XYZ file of C-alpha atoms in Angstrom:
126
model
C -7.413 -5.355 12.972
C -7.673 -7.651 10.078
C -6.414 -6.377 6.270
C -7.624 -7.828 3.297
C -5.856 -6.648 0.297
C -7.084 -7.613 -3.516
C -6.866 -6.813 -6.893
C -3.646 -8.084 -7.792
C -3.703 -10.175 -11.499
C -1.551 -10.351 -14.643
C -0.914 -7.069 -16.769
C 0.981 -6.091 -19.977
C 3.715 -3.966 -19.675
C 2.219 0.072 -19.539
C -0.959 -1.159 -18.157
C -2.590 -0.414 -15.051
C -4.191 -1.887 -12.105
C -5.628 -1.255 -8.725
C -4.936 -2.703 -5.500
C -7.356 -2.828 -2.557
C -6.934 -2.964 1.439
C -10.361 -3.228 2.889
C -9.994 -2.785 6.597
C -12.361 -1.528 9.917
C -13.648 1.574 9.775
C -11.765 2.476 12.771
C -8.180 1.068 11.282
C -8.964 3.957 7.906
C -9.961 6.660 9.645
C -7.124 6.556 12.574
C -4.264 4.559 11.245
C -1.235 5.088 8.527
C -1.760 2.547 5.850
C 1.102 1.625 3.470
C 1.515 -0.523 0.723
C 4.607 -2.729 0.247
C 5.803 -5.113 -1.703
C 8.438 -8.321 -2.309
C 10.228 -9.484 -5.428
C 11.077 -13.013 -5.357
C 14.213 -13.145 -3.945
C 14.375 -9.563 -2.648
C 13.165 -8.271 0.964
C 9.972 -6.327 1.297
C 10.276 -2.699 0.460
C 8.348 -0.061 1.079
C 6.061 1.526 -1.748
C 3.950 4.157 -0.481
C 2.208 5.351 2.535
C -1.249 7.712 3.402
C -1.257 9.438 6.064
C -3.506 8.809 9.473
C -5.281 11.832 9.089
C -5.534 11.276 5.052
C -4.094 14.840 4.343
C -0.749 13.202 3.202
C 0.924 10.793 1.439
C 4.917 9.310 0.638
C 6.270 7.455 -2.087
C 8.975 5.350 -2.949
C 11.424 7.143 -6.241
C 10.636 3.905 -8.162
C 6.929 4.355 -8.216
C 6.188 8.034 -7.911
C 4.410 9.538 -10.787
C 2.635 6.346 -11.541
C 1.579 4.989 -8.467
C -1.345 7.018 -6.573
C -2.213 5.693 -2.870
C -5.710 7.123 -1.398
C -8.493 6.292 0.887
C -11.776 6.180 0.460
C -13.621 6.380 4.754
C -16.979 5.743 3.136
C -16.153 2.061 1.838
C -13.177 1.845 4.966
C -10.878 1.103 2.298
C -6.982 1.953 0.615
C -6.231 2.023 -2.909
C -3.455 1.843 -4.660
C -3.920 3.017 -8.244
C -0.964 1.796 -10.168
C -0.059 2.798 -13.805
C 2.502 2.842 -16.332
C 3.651 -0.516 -14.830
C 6.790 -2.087 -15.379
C 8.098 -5.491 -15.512
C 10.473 -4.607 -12.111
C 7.038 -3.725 -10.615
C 6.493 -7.535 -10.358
C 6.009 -8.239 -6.718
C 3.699 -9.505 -4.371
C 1.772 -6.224 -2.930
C 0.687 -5.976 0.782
C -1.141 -3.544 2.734
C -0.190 -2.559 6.071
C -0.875 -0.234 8.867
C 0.583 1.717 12.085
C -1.796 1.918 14.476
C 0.521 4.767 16.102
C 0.345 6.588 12.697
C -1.535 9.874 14.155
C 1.926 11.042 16.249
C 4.400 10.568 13.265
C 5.412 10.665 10.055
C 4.755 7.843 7.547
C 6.934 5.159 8.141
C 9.187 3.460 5.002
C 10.335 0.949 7.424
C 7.829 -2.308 7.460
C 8.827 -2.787 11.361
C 6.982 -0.235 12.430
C 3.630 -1.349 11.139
C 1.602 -3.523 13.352
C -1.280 -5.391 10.984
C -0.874 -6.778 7.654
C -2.830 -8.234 4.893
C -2.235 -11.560 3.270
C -0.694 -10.123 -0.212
C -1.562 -10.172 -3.709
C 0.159 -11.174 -6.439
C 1.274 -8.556 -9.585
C 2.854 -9.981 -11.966
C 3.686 -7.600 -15.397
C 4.706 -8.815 -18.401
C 7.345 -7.545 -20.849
């Protein structure tokens, strides 16, 4: 299962953008897919999650209210919507997923995930 996340760019402060993991139709319509992301310097942390089935989603306290994760089967792709962004929202963004994600919860912890895309860079200015 290949991931192939984009939309990542340079933003003001309050600004918005959104982030794209185009995977197989197969990988969207049976797998978790999360979004993560790394600081420079920091370990890769866990930012929020959709559900295999698409009926639910998880977010980290940092980002909820202003981050929105969804699906769209039609174009086999996951968005994350991000707004109100904050300089400490500077990170490199990847996309992952759990191919096991039908029989469990979403996962915050990025060893359960089995396929990841390359990252994309977010960088928000003060």
């Amino acid at each position: 299962v290949q991931l192939q996340a984009s939309g990542g760019g340079l933003v003001q402060a309050g600004g918005s953008l959104r982030l794209s993991c185009a995977a197989s139709e197969h990988a969207v319509r049976t797998y978790a897919v999360s979004w993560f992301r790394q600081a420079p310097g920091k370990g890769r942390q866990f930012v929020a999650g959709s559900s295999a089935r698409g009926d639910g989603t998880r977010y980290s306290d940092s980002v909820k209210g202003r981050f929105t994760i969804f699906r769209d089967r039609a174009k086999s792709t996951v968005y994350l919507q991000m707004n109100s962004l904050e300089p400490e929202d500077t990170a490199v963004y990847y996309c992952a997923a759990d191919r096991t994600g039908l029989f469990r919860p979403i996962s915050t912890d990025r060893s359960t995930y089995d396929y990841w895309g390359q990252g994309t860079l977010v960088t928000v200015s003060s």
